[in-house]
Short mmCIF file of C-alpha atoms in Angstrom, two decimals:
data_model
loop_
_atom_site.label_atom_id
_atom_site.label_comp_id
_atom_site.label_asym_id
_atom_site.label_seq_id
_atom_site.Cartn_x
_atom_site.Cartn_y
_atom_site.Cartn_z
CA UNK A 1 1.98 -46.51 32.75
CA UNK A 2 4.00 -44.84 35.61
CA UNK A 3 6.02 -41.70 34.05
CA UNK A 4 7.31 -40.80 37.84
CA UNK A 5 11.36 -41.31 36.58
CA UNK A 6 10.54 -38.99 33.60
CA UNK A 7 9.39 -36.28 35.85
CA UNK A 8 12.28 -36.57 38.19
CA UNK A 9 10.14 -37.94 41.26
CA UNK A 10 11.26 -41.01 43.49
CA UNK A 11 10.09 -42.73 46.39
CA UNK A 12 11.68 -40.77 49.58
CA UNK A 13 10.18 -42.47 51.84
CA UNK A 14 13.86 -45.00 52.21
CA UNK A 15 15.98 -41.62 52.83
CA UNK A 16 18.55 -42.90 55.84
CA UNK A 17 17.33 -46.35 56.05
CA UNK A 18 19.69 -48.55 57.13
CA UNK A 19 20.25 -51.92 55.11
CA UNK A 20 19.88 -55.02 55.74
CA UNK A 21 20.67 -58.13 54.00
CA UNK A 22 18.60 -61.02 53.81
CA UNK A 23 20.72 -63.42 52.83
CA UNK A 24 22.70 -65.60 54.96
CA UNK A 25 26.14 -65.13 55.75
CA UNK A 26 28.02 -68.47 54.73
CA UNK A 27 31.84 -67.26 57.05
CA UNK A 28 30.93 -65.00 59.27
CA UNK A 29 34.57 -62.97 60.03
CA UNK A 30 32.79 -61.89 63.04
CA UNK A 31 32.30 -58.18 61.29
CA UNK A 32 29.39 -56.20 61.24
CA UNK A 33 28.71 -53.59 58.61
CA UNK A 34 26.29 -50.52 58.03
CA UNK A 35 25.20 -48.97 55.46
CA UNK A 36 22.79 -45.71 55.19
CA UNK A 37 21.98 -44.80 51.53
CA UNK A 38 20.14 -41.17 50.69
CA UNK A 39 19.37 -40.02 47.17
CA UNK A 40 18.44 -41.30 43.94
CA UNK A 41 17.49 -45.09 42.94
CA UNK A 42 20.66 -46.15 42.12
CA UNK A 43 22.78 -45.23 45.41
CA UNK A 44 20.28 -47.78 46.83
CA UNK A 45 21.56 -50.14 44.05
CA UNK A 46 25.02 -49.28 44.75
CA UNK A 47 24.39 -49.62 48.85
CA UNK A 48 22.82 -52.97 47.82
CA UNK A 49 26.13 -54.46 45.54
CA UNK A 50 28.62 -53.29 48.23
CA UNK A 51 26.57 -54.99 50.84
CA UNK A 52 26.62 -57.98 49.17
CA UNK A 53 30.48 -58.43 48.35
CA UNK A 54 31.46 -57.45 52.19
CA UNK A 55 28.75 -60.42 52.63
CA UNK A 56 30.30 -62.58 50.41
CA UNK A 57 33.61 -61.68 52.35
CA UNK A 58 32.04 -62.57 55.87
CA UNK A 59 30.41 -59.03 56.58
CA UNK A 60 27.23 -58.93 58.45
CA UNK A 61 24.71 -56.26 57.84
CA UNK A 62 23.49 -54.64 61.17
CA UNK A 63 20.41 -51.51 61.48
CA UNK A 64 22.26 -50.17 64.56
CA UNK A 65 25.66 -47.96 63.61
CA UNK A 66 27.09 -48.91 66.87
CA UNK A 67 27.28 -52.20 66.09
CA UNK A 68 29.74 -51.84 63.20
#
């Protein structure tokens, strides 16, 4: 059994990575978003639910800051 979350450890290997969305946009506004999530397992989460609503809204993800 893996005891890592009682000890406090998580991966850190997804510090600053940009997400991306795999899903596909159905109205693209034309809008690109980015998002770069640090910390614990559930800013991920939270990176990952306000992802999707801008998606459902017509937001596309992008890995490039500039693009946004």
């Amino acid at each position: 059994m893996d005891l890592d979350f009682l000890t406090g450890k998580h991966d850190e290997t997804r510090q600053g990575e940009a997400l991306v969305l795999d899903k596909p946009i159905l109205k693209n506004n034309g809008r690109k978003l980015y998002i770069e999530s640090y910390g614990c397992a559930m800013n991920f989460s939270d990176s990952e639910i306000v992802a999707s609503i801008l998606a459902d809204q017509g937001f596309e993800t992008t890995s490039d800051f500039k693009e946004a």
